[in-house]
Structures are given as C-alpha cells and as structure tokens.
mmCIF file of C-alpha atoms in Angstrom:
data_model
loop_
_atom_site.group_PDB
_atom_site.id
_atom_site.type_symbol
_atom_site.label_atom_id
_atom_site.label_comp_id
_atom_site.label_asym_id
_atom_site.label_seq_id
_atom_site.Cartn_x
_atom_site.Cartn_y
_atom_site.Cartn_z
ATOM 1 C CA UNK A 1 0.390 0.105 -0.158
ATOM 2 C CA UNK A 2 1.530 3.062 -1.336
ATOM 3 C CA UNK A 3 1.635 6.274 1.754
ATOM 4 C CA UNK A 4 -1.066 8.672 1.624
ATOM 5 C CA UNK A 5 0.918 11.449 2.690
ATOM 6 C CA UNK A 6 0.654 14.593 1.201
ATOM 7 C CA UNK A 7 3.719 16.145 -0.333
ATOM 8 C CA UNK A 8 4.234 19.507 1.341
ATOM 9 C CA UNK A 9 5.021 22.852 -0.885
ATOM 10 C CA UNK A 10 7.392 24.738 1.043
ATOM 11 C CA UNK A 11 9.486 28.110 -0.711
ATOM 12 C CA UNK A 12 13.292 28.332 -0.784
ATOM 13 C CA UNK A 13 14.987 31.017 -2.446
ATOM 14 C CA UNK A 14 11.821 31.832 -4.035
ATOM 15 C CA UNK A 15 11.415 28.229 -5.801
ATOM 16 C CA UNK A 16 8.585 25.669 -4.666
ATOM 17 C CA UNK A 17 10.422 22.348 -3.909
ATOM 18 C CA UNK A 18 8.605 19.573 -2.983
ATOM 19 C CA UNK A 19 9.637 18.194 0.824
ATOM 20 C CA UNK A 20 10.222 14.409 1.045
ATOM 21 C CA UNK A 21 7.098 12.899 2.402
ATOM 22 C CA UNK A 22 6.851 11.565 5.730
ATOM 23 C CA UNK A 23 7.162 7.750 6.672
ATOM 24 C CA UNK A 24 3.917 6.704 6.725
ATOM 25 C CA UNK A 25 3.285 3.835 9.738
ATOM 26 C CA UNK A 26 -0.535 3.432 11.127
ATOM 27 C CA UNK A 27 0.048 1.670 14.312
ATOM 28 C CA UNK A 28 -2.800 -0.832 15.820
ATOM 29 C CA UNK A 29 -2.452 -1.083 19.759
ATOM 30 C CA UNK A 30 -4.495 -1.033 22.765
ATOM 31 C CA UNK A 31 -3.568 1.206 25.248
ATOM 32 C CA UNK A 32 -6.536 3.497 25.556
ATOM 33 C CA UNK A 33 -6.393 5.055 29.589
ATOM 34 C CA UNK A 34 -4.722 8.090 30.385
ATOM 35 C CA UNK A 35 -1.520 7.241 31.437
ATOM 36 C CA UNK A 36 -1.121 4.923 28.259
ATOM 37 C CA UNK A 37 -2.314 7.467 25.874
ATOM 38 C CA UNK A 38 0.874 9.941 27.801
ATOM 39 C CA UNK A 39 2.532 6.891 26.763
ATOM 40 C CA UNK A 40 1.614 6.336 23.091
ATOM 41 C CA UNK A 41 2.003 9.961 22.285
ATOM 42 C CA UNK A 42 6.028 9.375 24.050
ATOM 43 C CA UNK A 43 6.341 7.438 20.960
ATOM 44 C CA UNK A 44 4.772 8.884 18.539
ATOM 45 C CA UNK A 45 6.201 12.201 18.896
ATOM 46 C CA UNK A 46 9.418 10.310 19.067
ATOM 47 C CA UNK A 47 8.507 8.329 15.834
ATOM 48 C CA UNK A 48 7.154 11.982 14.119
ATOM 49 C CA UNK A 49 10.209 14.086 14.980
ATOM 50 C CA UNK A 50 12.233 11.566 13.496
ATOM 51 C CA UNK A 51 10.423 11.667 10.075
ATOM 52 C CA UNK A 52 7.512 9.435 10.302
ATOM 53 C CA UNK A 53 4.022 9.599 10.510
ATOM 54 C CA UNK A 54 2.248 8.230 13.183
ATOM 55 C CA UNK A 55 -1.137 6.816 12.084
ATOM 56 C CA UNK A 56 -2.758 5.961 15.820
ATOM 57 C CA UNK A 57 -5.438 2.953 15.786
ATOM 58 C CA UNK A 58 -6.331 2.129 19.161
ATOM 59 C CA UNK A 59 -8.571 -0.497 20.172
ATOM 60 C CA UNK A 60 -10.226 -0.172 23.347
ATOM 61 C CA UNK A 61 -9.686 -3.706 25.861
ATOM 62 C CA UNK A 62 -7.058 -3.888 28.556
ATOM 63 C CA UNK A 63 -5.919 -7.660 27.463
ATOM 64 C CA UNK A 64 -5.596 -6.415 23.615
ATOM 65 C CA UNK A 65 -7.719 -9.090 22.782
ATOM 66 C CA UNK A 66 -9.441 -6.698 20.548
ATOM 67 C CA UNK A 67 -6.325 -5.423 18.750
ATOM 68 C CA UNK A 68 -4.969 -8.182 18.072
ATOM 69 C CA UNK A 69 -8.390 -9.061 16.398
ATOM 70 C CA UNK A 70 -8.664 -6.134 14.640
ATOM 71 C CA UNK A 71 -5.135 -6.114 13.265
ATOM 72 C CA UNK A 72 -5.185 -10.349 12.017
ATOM 73 C CA UNK A 73 -8.420 -9.480 10.815
ATOM 74 C CA UNK A 74 -7.380 -6.441 8.187
ATOM 75 C CA UNK A 75 -4.444 -8.643 7.599
ATOM 76 C CA UNK A 76 -6.264 -11.729 6.301
ATOM 77 C CA UNK A 77 -8.066 -8.955 4.221
ATOM 78 C CA UNK A 78 -5.541 -7.559 2.646
ATOM 79 C CA UNK A 79 -5.389 -4.101 4.702
ATOM 80 C CA UNK A 80 -2.535 -4.677 6.696
ATOM 81 C CA UNK A 81 -1.518 -1.947 9.373
ATOM 82 C CA UNK A 82 2.269 -1.247 8.993
ATOM 83 C CA UNK A 83 2.801 -2.287 13.119
ATOM 84 C CA UNK A 84 0.457 -4.260 15.677
ATOM 85 C CA UNK A 85 1.018 -4.263 19.676
ATOM 86 C CA UNK A 86 1.643 -7.848 20.770
ATOM 87 C CA UNK A 87 3.020 -9.312 24.802
ATOM 88 C CA UNK A 88 5.413 -11.363 25.149
ATOM 89 C CA UNK A 89 4.794 -14.952 24.468
ATOM 90 C CA UNK A 90 3.451 -17.594 22.222
ATOM 91 C CA UNK A 91 1.054 -14.611 20.806
ATOM 92 C CA UNK A 92 2.920 -14.560 17.997
ATOM 93 C CA UNK A 93 2.772 -18.436 17.286
ATOM 94 C CA UNK A 94 0.467 -18.176 14.814
ATOM 95 C CA UNK A 95 0.808 -15.055 12.672
ATOM 96 C CA UNK A 96 4.424 -16.024 12.343
ATOM 97 C CA UNK A 97 3.474 -19.771 10.620
ATOM 98 C CA UNK A 98 0.626 -17.985 8.555
ATOM 99 C CA UNK A 99 3.435 -15.091 7.361
ATOM 100 C CA UNK A 100 1.783 -12.328 8.243
ATOM 101 C CA UNK A 101 4.729 -10.656 10.116
ATOM 102 C CA UNK A 102 7.852 -9.458 9.032
ATOM 103 C CA UNK A 103 11.195 -11.043 9.867
ATOM 104 C CA UNK A 104 13.498 -8.695 11.386
ATOM 105 C CA UNK A 105 16.850 -10.085 12.598
ATOM 106 C CA UNK A 106 18.629 -7.857 10.285
ATOM 107 C CA UNK A 107 18.011 -4.744 12.253
ATOM 108 C CA UNK A 108 17.640 -6.412 15.824
ATOM 109 C CA UNK A 109 21.423 -7.357 14.595
ATOM 110 C CA UNK A 110 22.452 -4.110 13.299
ATOM 111 C CA UNK A 111 21.309 -3.493 16.877
ATOM 112 C CA UNK A 112 23.177 -5.716 19.023
ATOM 113 C CA UNK A 113 19.901 -6.458 20.664
ATOM 114 C CA UNK A 114 21.753 -10.141 21.901
ATOM 115 C CA UNK A 115 23.900 -8.351 24.387
ATOM 116 C CA UNK A 116 21.153 -5.832 25.252
ATOM 117 C CA UNK A 117 18.174 -7.540 25.687
ATOM 118 C CA UNK A 118 17.338 -9.968 28.599
ATOM 119 C CA UNK A 119 17.911 -13.242 27.348
ATOM 120 C CA UNK A 120 13.530 -14.786 28.121
ATOM 121 C CA UNK A 121 12.541 -11.417 26.012
ATOM 122 C CA UNK A 122 14.333 -12.313 23.212
ATOM 123 C CA UNK A 123 13.360 -15.853 23.444
ATOM 124 C CA UNK A 124 10.233 -14.623 23.731
ATOM 125 C CA UNK A 125 10.737 -12.476 20.379
ATOM 126 C CA UNK A 126 12.731 -14.897 18.336
ATOM 127 C CA UNK A 127 10.954 -18.167 16.903
ATOM 128 C CA UNK A 128 13.079 -20.588 14.826
ATOM 129 C CA UNK A 129 16.332 -18.437 15.078
ATOM 130 C CA UNK A 130 14.632 -15.323 13.388
ATOM 131 C CA UNK A 131 13.242 -12.403 15.018
ATOM 132 C CA UNK A 132 10.207 -11.314 14.731
ATOM 133 C CA UNK A 133 9.140 -8.604 17.842
ATOM 134 C CA UNK A 134 10.760 -5.127 18.819
ATOM 135 C CA UNK A 135 10.702 -4.944 22.531
ATOM 136 C CA UNK A 136 9.379 -1.714 23.905
ATOM 137 C CA UNK A 137 9.391 -2.522 28.430
ATOM 138 C CA UNK A 138 9.349 -5.173 30.282
ATOM 139 C CA UNK A 139 6.512 -4.726 33.023
ATOM 140 C CA UNK A 140 5.903 -6.328 36.401
ATOM 141 C CA UNK A 141 2.418 -8.302 36.363
ATOM 142 C CA UNK A 142 2.292 -8.629 40.327
ATOM 143 C CA UNK A 143 2.335 -4.859 42.062
ATOM 144 C CA UNK A 144 0.149 -4.300 44.829
ATOM 145 C CA UNK A 145 -0.555 -0.419 45.264
ATOM 146 C CA UNK A 146 -1.213 0.997 47.838
ATOM 147 C CA UNK A 147 -3.141 4.327 49.172
ATOM 148 C CA UNK A 148 -0.544 5.679 52.276
ATOM 149 C CA UNK A 149 -3.273 8.430 53.388
ATOM 150 C CA UNK A 150 -6.436 5.371 53.177
ATOM 151 C CA UNK A 151 -3.478 3.883 55.293
ATOM 152 C CA UNK A 152 -2.692 6.158 57.578
ATOM 153 C CA UNK A 153 -7.122 6.788 57.589
ATOM 154 C CA UNK A 154 -7.163 3.453 58.879
ATOM 155 C CA UNK A 155 -4.360 3.723 61.818
ATOM 156 C CA UNK A 156 -2.183 0.877 60.111
ATOM 157 C CA UNK A 157 0.933 0.719 57.330
ATOM 158 C CA UNK A 158 1.199 -1.407 53.957
ATOM 159 C CA UNK A 159 1.404 -5.323 55.517
ATOM 160 C CA UNK A 160 4.753 -6.953 55.694
ATOM 161 C CA UNK A 161 3.695 -10.298 55.791
ATOM 162 C CA UNK A 162 0.386 -12.598 55.149
ATOM 163 C CA UNK A 163 -0.864 -13.161 59.160
ATOM 164 C CA UNK A 164 -0.655 -8.838 58.748
ATOM 165 C CA UNK A 165 -2.630 -8.351 55.411
ATOM 166 C CA UNK A 166 -5.950 -9.531 56.055
ATOM 167 C CA UNK A 167 -6.115 -7.353 59.516
ATOM 168 C CA UNK A 168 -4.993 -4.203 57.750
ATOM 169 C CA UNK A 169 -7.872 -5.301 55.204
ATOM 170 C CA UNK A 170 -10.217 -5.297 58.182
ATOM 171 C CA UNK A 171 -9.278 -2.119 59.239
ATOM 172 C CA UNK A 172 -9.883 -0.323 56.009
ATOM 173 C CA UNK A 173 -12.899 -1.555 56.424
ATOM 174 C CA UNK A 174 -13.954 -0.411 59.225
ATOM 175 C CA UNK A 175 -12.608 2.910 58.926
ATOM 176 C CA UNK A 176 -15.456 3.131 56.153
ATOM 177 C CA UNK A 177 -12.506 2.332 52.651
ATOM 178 C CA UNK A 178 -12.910 -0.120 50.139
ATOM 179 C CA UNK A 179 -10.452 -2.568 51.367
ATOM 180 C CA UNK A 180 -9.557 -4.107 47.607
ATOM 181 C CA UNK A 181 -10.563 -2.420 44.451
ATOM 182 C CA UNK A 182 -11.278 -4.772 42.220
ATOM 183 C CA UNK A 183 -11.481 -4.615 38.109
ATOM 184 C CA UNK A 184 -14.891 -6.420 36.687
ATOM 185 C CA UNK A 185 -12.395 -8.353 33.802
ATOM 186 C CA UNK A 186 -11.558 -11.747 34.781
ATOM 187 C CA UNK A 187 -8.003 -10.606 33.652
ATOM 188 C CA UNK A 188 -7.657 -8.682 36.567
ATOM 189 C CA UNK A 189 -8.742 -11.208 38.723
ATOM 190 C CA UNK A 190 -6.365 -12.747 37.236
ATOM 191 C CA UNK A 191 -4.076 -10.132 38.674
ATOM 192 C CA UNK A 192 -5.219 -10.815 42.086
ATOM 193 C CA UNK A 193 -4.215 -14.659 41.923
ATOM 194 C CA UNK A 194 -1.333 -14.476 40.466
ATOM 195 C CA UNK A 195 -0.187 -12.044 43.289
ATOM 196 C CA UNK A 196 -1.264 -14.633 45.882
ATOM 197 C CA UNK A 197 0.198 -17.681 43.950
ATOM 198 C CA UNK A 198 3.841 -15.843 43.446
ATOM 199 C CA UNK A 199 3.630 -13.649 47.073
ATOM 200 C CA UNK A 200 2.475 -16.877 49.189
ATOM 201 C CA UNK A 201 3.783 -19.934 46.855
ATOM 202 C CA UNK A 202 6.931 -18.236 45.642
ATOM 203 C CA UNK A 203 9.035 -18.590 42.241
ATOM 204 C CA UNK A 204 9.107 -23.023 42.644
ATOM 205 C CA UNK A 205 5.377 -22.896 43.089
ATOM 206 C CA UNK A 206 4.740 -20.850 39.848
ATOM 207 C CA UNK A 207 7.052 -22.468 37.774
ATOM 208 C CA UNK A 208 5.240 -25.584 38.387
ATOM 209 C CA UNK A 209 1.752 -24.519 37.885
ATOM 210 C CA UNK A 210 2.718 -22.089 34.365
ATOM 211 C CA UNK A 211 6.194 -23.379 33.431
ATOM 212 C CA UNK A 212 5.963 -27.224 34.347
ATOM 213 C CA UNK A 213 2.624 -27.809 34.264
ATOM 214 C CA UNK A 214 2.637 -29.722 37.095
ATOM 215 C CA UNK A 215 -0.565 -31.693 38.383
ATOM 216 C CA UNK A 216 0.371 -32.275 41.345
ATOM 217 C CA UNK A 217 1.925 -29.263 42.559
ATOM 218 C CA UNK A 218 -1.837 -28.012 41.629
ATOM 219 C CA UNK A 219 -3.233 -30.876 43.704
ATOM 220 C CA UNK A 220 -1.192 -30.047 47.105
ATOM 221 C CA UNK A 221 -2.144 -28.478 50.162
ATOM 222 C CA UNK A 222 -0.040 -24.856 49.124
ATOM 223 C CA UNK A 223 -2.044 -24.903 45.937
ATOM 224 C CA UNK A 224 -5.537 -25.257 48.233
ATOM 225 C CA UNK A 225 -4.523 -22.416 50.761
ATOM 226 C CA UNK A 226 -3.528 -20.156 47.852
ATOM 227 C CA UNK A 227 -7.067 -20.851 46.348
ATOM 228 C CA UNK A 228 -8.948 -20.267 50.065
ATOM 229 C CA UNK A 229 -6.967 -16.781 49.675
ATOM 230 C CA UNK A 230 -8.295 -15.509 46.949
ATOM 231 C CA UNK A 231 -11.941 -16.328 48.112
ATOM 232 C CA UNK A 232 -11.549 -14.510 51.507
ATOM 233 C CA UNK A 233 -10.467 -11.587 49.723
ATOM 234 C CA UNK A 234 -13.695 -11.118 47.806
ATOM 235 C CA UNK A 235 -15.680 -10.392 50.872
ATOM 236 C CA UNK A 236 -13.181 -7.370 50.976
ATOM 237 C CA UNK A 237 -14.353 -5.888 47.380
ATOM 238 C CA UNK A 238 -17.203 -3.880 47.014
ATOM 239 C CA UNK A 239 -20.463 -3.764 44.953
ATOM 240 C CA UNK A 240 -19.296 -1.103 42.137
ATOM 241 C CA UNK A 241 -16.140 -3.416 41.227
ATOM 242 C CA UNK A 242 -18.676 -5.022 38.493
ATOM 243 C CA UNK A 243 -19.199 -2.125 36.301
ATOM 244 C CA UNK A 244 -14.882 -0.503 36.614
ATOM 245 C CA UNK A 245 -12.238 -1.051 34.243
ATOM 246 C CA UNK A 246 -8.895 -1.537 35.691
ATOM 247 C CA UNK A 247 -8.011 2.099 35.350
ATOM 248 C CA UNK A 248 -11.547 2.651 36.996
ATOM 249 C CA UNK A 249 -9.989 0.838 40.654
ATOM 250 C CA UNK A 250 -6.302 2.374 40.105
ATOM 251 C CA UNK A 251 -8.385 5.735 40.827
ATOM 252 C CA UNK A 252 -10.252 4.714 43.769
ATOM 253 C CA UNK A 253 -6.595 4.003 45.307
ATOM 254 C CA UNK A 254 -5.785 7.628 43.550
ATOM 255 C CA UNK A 255 -8.531 9.592 45.421
ATOM 256 C CA UNK A 256 -7.753 7.608 48.378
ATOM 257 C CA UNK A 257 -11.420 5.825 48.906
ATOM 258 C CA UNK A 258 -9.817 2.281 48.551
ATOM 259 C CA UNK A 259 -6.756 0.796 50.166
ATOM 260 C CA UNK A 260 -5.427 -1.318 47.794
ATOM 261 C CA UNK A 261 -5.760 -2.540 43.714
ATOM 262 C CA UNK A 262 -3.496 -5.788 42.813
ATOM 263 C CA UNK A 263 -2.089 -4.901 39.381
ATOM 264 C CA UNK A 264 0.517 -4.887 36.738
ATOM 265 C CA UNK A 265 3.471 -1.732 37.311
ATOM 266 C CA UNK A 266 1.394 -0.020 33.747
ATOM 267 C CA UNK A 267 -1.351 1.144 36.930
ATOM 268 C CA UNK A 268 1.976 3.166 38.065
ATOM 269 C CA UNK A 269 1.440 5.568 34.785
ATOM 270 C CA UNK A 270 -1.875 6.081 36.470
ATOM 271 C CA UNK A 271 -0.558 7.645 39.563
ATOM 272 C CA UNK A 272 2.231 9.634 38.041
ATOM 273 C CA UNK A 273 -0.735 10.731 35.238
ATOM 274 C CA UNK A 274 -2.220 11.926 37.949
ATOM 275 C CA UNK A 275 0.559 13.862 39.790
ATOM 276 C CA UNK A 276 1.132 10.957 42.970
ATOM 277 C CA UNK A 277 4.519 10.728 43.593
ATOM 278 C CA UNK A 278 5.703 7.105 44.846
ATOM 279 C CA UNK A 279 5.983 5.717 48.654
ATOM 280 C CA UNK A 280 4.787 9.650 49.639
ATOM 281 C CA UNK A 281 0.967 9.084 48.231
ATOM 282 C CA UNK A 282 1.615 5.875 47.364
ATOM 283 C CA UNK A 283 3.122 2.742 48.315
ATOM 284 C CA UNK A 284 4.271 -0.278 45.592
ATOM 285 C CA UNK A 285 5.128 -3.504 46.300
ATOM 286 C CA UNK A 286 5.528 -6.647 43.900
ATOM 287 C CA UNK A 287 4.835 -9.433 46.811
ATOM 288 C CA UNK A 288 3.696 -9.512 50.427
ATOM 289 C CA UNK A 289 6.344 -11.440 52.635
ATOM 290 C CA UNK A 290 9.358 -13.137 52.481
ATOM 291 C CA UNK A 291 9.667 -13.965 48.470
ATOM 292 C CA UNK A 292 11.006 -12.086 46.385
ATOM 293 C CA UNK A 293 9.662 -13.730 43.146
ATOM 294 C CA UNK A 294 9.298 -10.638 39.997
ATOM 295 C CA UNK A 295 6.650 -12.292 37.475
ATOM 296 C CA UNK A 296 7.398 -10.196 34.048
ATOM 297 C CA UNK A 297 5.852 -9.863 30.863
ATOM 298 C CA UNK A 298 5.576 -6.703 28.982
ATOM 299 C CA UNK A 299 4.920 -5.185 25.525
ATOM 300 C CA UNK A 300 6.137 -5.834 21.866
ATOM 301 C CA UNK A 301 5.319 -3.763 18.628
ATOM 302 C CA UNK A 302 5.250 -6.617 15.230
ATOM 303 C CA UNK A 303 5.471 -5.122 11.736
ATOM 304 C CA UNK A 304 3.730 -6.886 9.386
ATOM 305 C CA UNK A 305 4.780 -8.556 6.048
ATOM 306 C CA UNK A 306 5.294 -5.932 3.332
ATOM 307 C CA UNK A 307 6.517 -6.163 -0.154
ATOM 308 C CA UNK A 308 5.823 -1.901 -0.629
ATOM 309 C CA UNK A 309 9.692 -0.161 -0.302
ATOM 310 C CA UNK A 310 7.516 2.659 1.722
ATOM 311 C CA UNK A 311 5.885 0.806 4.156
ATOM 312 C CA UNK A 312 9.770 -1.347 4.411
ATOM 313 C CA UNK A 313 11.174 1.930 5.511
ATOM 314 C CA UNK A 314 8.361 3.256 7.779
ATOM 315 C CA UNK A 315 9.226 -0.064 9.840
ATOM 316 C CA UNK A 316 12.198 0.974 9.342
ATOM 317 C CA UNK A 317 12.247 4.018 11.109
ATOM 318 C CA UNK A 318 9.511 2.510 13.897
ATOM 319 C CA UNK A 319 12.213 -0.257 14.590
ATOM 320 C CA UNK A 320 15.073 2.427 15.345
ATOM 321 C CA UNK A 321 13.047 4.666 16.892
ATOM 322 C CA UNK A 322 11.261 2.120 19.793
ATOM 323 C CA UNK A 323 15.061 0.562 20.290
ATOM 324 C CA UNK A 324 16.671 4.337 21.131
ATOM 325 C CA UNK A 325 18.129 5.337 24.511
ATOM 326 C CA UNK A 326 16.399 8.273 24.896
ATOM 327 C CA UNK A 327 12.610 6.285 24.060
ATOM 328 C CA UNK A 328 13.837 3.258 26.096
ATOM 329 C CA UNK A 329 13.847 5.528 29.309
ATOM 330 C CA UNK A 330 10.949 8.504 28.076
ATOM 331 C CA UNK A 331 8.113 6.336 27.396
ATOM 332 C CA UNK A 332 8.987 3.315 30.342
ATOM 333 C CA UNK A 333 8.917 6.702 32.761
ATOM 334 C CA UNK A 334 5.786 7.388 31.408
ATOM 335 C CA UNK A 335 4.303 4.357 30.876
ATOM 336 C CA UNK A 336 5.451 2.655 34.917
ATOM 337 C CA UNK A 337 7.461 -0.317 33.055
ATOM 338 C CA UNK A 338 11.149 -0.882 32.588
ATOM 339 C CA UNK A 339 13.832 -0.483 29.699
ATOM 340 C CA UNK A 340 14.363 -3.490 27.936
ATOM 341 C CA UNK A 341 17.650 -2.173 26.928
ATOM 342 C CA UNK A 342 20.937 -2.773 29.820
ATOM 343 C CA UNK A 343 22.435 0.298 28.710
ATOM 344 C CA UNK A 344 20.601 2.875 29.689
ATOM 345 C CA UNK A 345 20.770 4.963 32.416
ATOM 346 C CA UNK A 346 17.883 3.822 35.061
ATOM 347 C CA UNK A 347 18.952 6.216 37.695
ATOM 348 C CA UNK A 348 16.112 8.478 35.763
ATOM 349 C CA UNK A 349 13.581 6.189 36.867
ATOM 350 C CA UNK A 350 10.914 6.436 40.146
ATOM 351 C CA UNK A 351 10.968 4.038 43.664
ATOM 352 C CA UNK A 352 9.188 1.685 42.356
ATOM 353 C CA UNK A 353 10.903 1.097 39.321
ATOM 354 C CA UNK A 354 14.025 0.674 41.256
ATOM 355 C CA UNK A 355 12.000 -1.676 43.143
ATOM 356 C CA UNK A 356 11.987 -3.913 39.879
ATOM 357 C CA UNK A 357 15.666 -3.128 38.568
ATOM 358 C CA UNK A 358 16.879 -4.516 41.870
ATOM 359 C CA UNK A 359 14.871 -7.686 41.637
ATOM 360 C CA UNK A 360 15.674 -8.472 38.540
ATOM 361 C CA UNK A 361 19.312 -7.959 38.672
ATOM 362 C CA UNK A 362 18.879 -11.601 40.131
ATOM 363 C CA UNK A 363 17.946 -14.202 37.911
ATOM 364 C CA UNK A 364 16.452 -16.120 40.352
ATOM 365 C CA UNK A 365 13.809 -13.847 41.361
ATOM 366 C CA UNK A 366 12.775 -13.630 37.593
ATOM 367 C CA UNK A 367 8.962 -15.767 36.405
ATOM 368 C CA UNK A 368 8.186 -15.185 33.213
ATOM 369 C CA UNK A 369 4.617 -14.920 32.970
ATOM 370 C CA UNK A 370 1.945 -17.209 31.781
ATOM 371 C CA UNK A 371 2.185 -16.143 28.528
ATOM 372 C CA UNK A 372 5.601 -17.153 27.602
ATOM 373 C CA UNK A 373 4.271 -21.060 28.715
ATOM 374 C CA UNK A 374 1.001 -21.029 27.801
ATOM 375 C CA UNK A 375 -1.120 -21.040 24.454
ATOM 376 C CA UNK A 376 -3.855 -17.917 24.148
ATOM 377 C CA UNK A 377 -6.414 -21.052 25.126
ATOM 378 C CA UNK A 378 -4.856 -22.592 28.294
ATOM 379 C CA UNK A 379 -4.961 -18.641 29.647
ATOM 380 C CA UNK A 380 -8.464 -18.152 28.783
ATOM 381 C CA UNK A 381 -9.747 -21.270 30.411
ATOM 382 C CA UNK A 382 -7.722 -20.057 33.529
ATOM 383 C CA UNK A 383 -9.338 -16.630 33.545
ATOM 384 C CA UNK A 384 -13.142 -17.907 32.817
ATOM 385 C CA UNK A 385 -12.840 -20.200 36.067
ATOM 386 C CA UNK A 386 -11.030 -17.401 38.370
ATOM 387 C CA UNK A 387 -13.763 -15.732 37.375
ATOM 388 C CA UNK A 388 -16.141 -18.270 37.972
ATOM 389 C CA UNK A 389 -14.799 -18.939 41.146
ATOM 390 C CA UNK A 390 -15.054 -15.079 41.927
ATOM 391 C CA UNK A 391 -18.613 -14.798 41.119
ATOM 392 C CA UNK A 392 -20.109 -17.811 42.031
ATOM 393 C CA UNK A 393 -21.997 -17.511 45.904
ATOM 394 C CA UNK A 394 -20.580 -20.696 47.249
ATOM 395 C CA UNK A 395 -17.736 -21.679 45.307
ATOM 396 C CA UNK A 396 -15.567 -24.937 45.967
ATOM 397 C CA UNK A 397 -12.261 -25.530 46.358
ATOM 398 C CA UNK A 398 -11.941 -29.250 45.202
ATOM 399 C CA UNK A 399 -13.928 -27.891 42.118
ATOM 400 C CA UNK A 400 -11.799 -25.100 41.539
ATOM 401 C CA UNK A 401 -8.675 -27.783 41.581
ATOM 402 C CA UNK A 402 -9.564 -29.758 39.533
ATOM 403 C CA UNK A 403 -11.041 -27.854 36.698
ATOM 404 C CA UNK A 404 -7.127 -26.008 36.956
ATOM 405 C CA UNK A 405 -5.519 -29.212 37.150
ATOM 406 C CA UNK A 406 -7.398 -30.071 33.791
ATOM 407 C CA UNK A 407 -6.440 -27.377 31.995
ATOM 408 C CA UNK A 408 -3.009 -27.341 32.890
ATOM 409 C CA UNK A 409 -2.908 -30.727 32.184
ATOM 410 C CA UNK A 410 -4.026 -30.351 28.524
ATOM 411 C CA UNK A 411 -1.806 -27.677 27.868
#
C-alpha cells in the first residue's frame, strides 16, 4: 500500500520545491487509559520527530484481544496495518506460521539486541532463530498499589506479612474505606490470583504451575491455600466492582477511597499521570512476605509482512525509534515499566521502578508470566475459571482445583 501522506510545498529562495513525504505508519494498539495514551504520545512524537507520520489506531480493551483480532482480520482481508502491538509469549506463533509478520533479524543484529535485551525477552520474540518482535518494555505483572492516606486514616501500614494482610484489610473496612479495589474483567481477577501465587507460593510453585504444568503441584495443600486466600479476598471488594475497568479501580486508590489494588505496573502510570509521588502518596510492592519473585511480561510490536518499499522504510524507522536509548527511558518513565535495554541510565526512573530493577538483577527472582509458556486458549480457560470462582456465591475449592489441573494438563 503506497503512502498516503500529502506532499507539502515549501518555498526555498523563491522556488517552490516538494518536501520529502513522511514515512507513514499505521499503528494498532490497545493503550487507551490516561497514562497509556500519554505513553503512546511519547512514542508517536519520537517517531514523528524522526521523520515519520504516526497514524494512531487505538482499540479499547485492556487485555489486548480486541486490538489483536482487528489487526489479524485486517491482514487476512488484505489491508494490513504497518505495525501491531502484542504481548511477549506465544501470541506470535500462529501469525508467524501464516507469514503475516516480517522477519527483522537484520535490524536486531544491527542494534546488537542479543547483548542488550534480557535473554528471556529475546527468546520470546525469536522463533526458529529469527527475530519478529520489537521489545518496548518490561512490565512487572504482579504488584500491589496502596493508598498511603487511606492506610493512615485506618491507622495501619502496608502489611509486611500475610499474617498482617487480612487484619490490615479489616482496619480499612472499619474506617469506611473499600479495602480492595477490584475490576470487572476476568483478567484483572487473574492479576490478583497471580499476586497470591507468587507471594504465598513463591517462584518455585509459580514455575511448577505455569512453566512445568505440574498437576501434582495443583493438587497440593499449598495450592489449596492459595485458592482459599483468593476466595477470602472477595469479601473485601465492593458492589461497584462489576462496573469498573482496571483504571477506574486505580482511580479509587489515587482518590484514597480504596486501600489496595492488585495490578501490573502499568497502574503506576496512572498514579504518575495524576501527579502522585511514589512512597509519598502511594506505596508499591510486587510481593507480600519473604518471597522475592518478580513476574514479568510486557509489550512488543510486530511489523507486518510487506513488499512495499515505503512501508518497509517506515517500519525500519519505527524499529530504530522504539529501540533508541532516550525513547526507552522517556516511554517507560510514563508507562510505568522498565526499559529492555541494559545500557540506559535507569537512575532517571522512579522509586517503584528501582524496586523492579533491583529484583530482576537476580535471575532467581525472575519468572516469566504465563503467556511465555501457555497458549492463549489455556490462559483464557484459566481466566474463565477464576471469573467463575470470583462470582460464585458458594465456591468450591475442590472443583476449582480439579478444573485448574485439567486445564494445565492439556497444555
């Protein structure tokens, strides 16, 4: 598809000469919240300043399924976008198999990505030795976000152990504060669940469940305790949860009407966008208790397969822009994540980011999130199961455990 950018006429020394057309790139993504939109603007401005023409196509839906479906349907229909957003993991398998995605191994080699990008992320964007994804960030998937004024009003602090956790929520509830800000979508319940798994179960149990698909671990007393904790947590939500998006729940923490939200570190972008200061207005912790696991995932972009020289040129510029040192810092500062490049000055990032950076320095703490090791169908089935458990007035731990074991055994 030829570029549709208009050729502008400018006068130079009295002569009207045509300026070069901008390198036009339509970008499909799902970043639509306030902080996400601000982060997109960082990328778009950098691309435009480098000579590009960013055509924004934002598709609502925090989990990204709507945006991915639109992009794939566009490709199948013969009208592909220039660039599409994906998450790390196995989401790329099918579109690579069908030849929808451009191999950018040459650009990755030129940029020395193998030396700069963490091995796990490089593995996620590499299939059969070829690089297909542009890694833009490293998100912590399991964080808790606490309103410090709400805690102060209740006379408590961020709990340092699980023994203190529910008593803290009881004090918040007694003070007229919503203890836990919950959202309506099953993927947000999954965020709470994985926080419990990594905090109470630890990295070993998390890996056994999501990496090894070890059914015996699901049938263990430790797993049962995790399920019981999730069920108990339901009593600390509020009736309005069923009408809220994830960022609406974050707003409750920002407004100090709720105590805690369990969400990935993109929630931090909402705090920062509202002018909140980490460890002054809100607290952040990726675990509660002694375990030090860090469940990571994040976002990447793929450039669609094309033989159009103008589209290929725009895609090259897109890759170069997103992987530049300054864009990595500027974007991740707004998005709430941390850069994928190991050679950037992370001292510019906030206090919560510093916690993440310190944690991921130790490989033993690093745990790839479920999309690294599980198909979209498996993840969807787990989220359906979690959503059903959360809404069931009489949930059964035994039934949940049996169904969970069947799902991972089939992976």
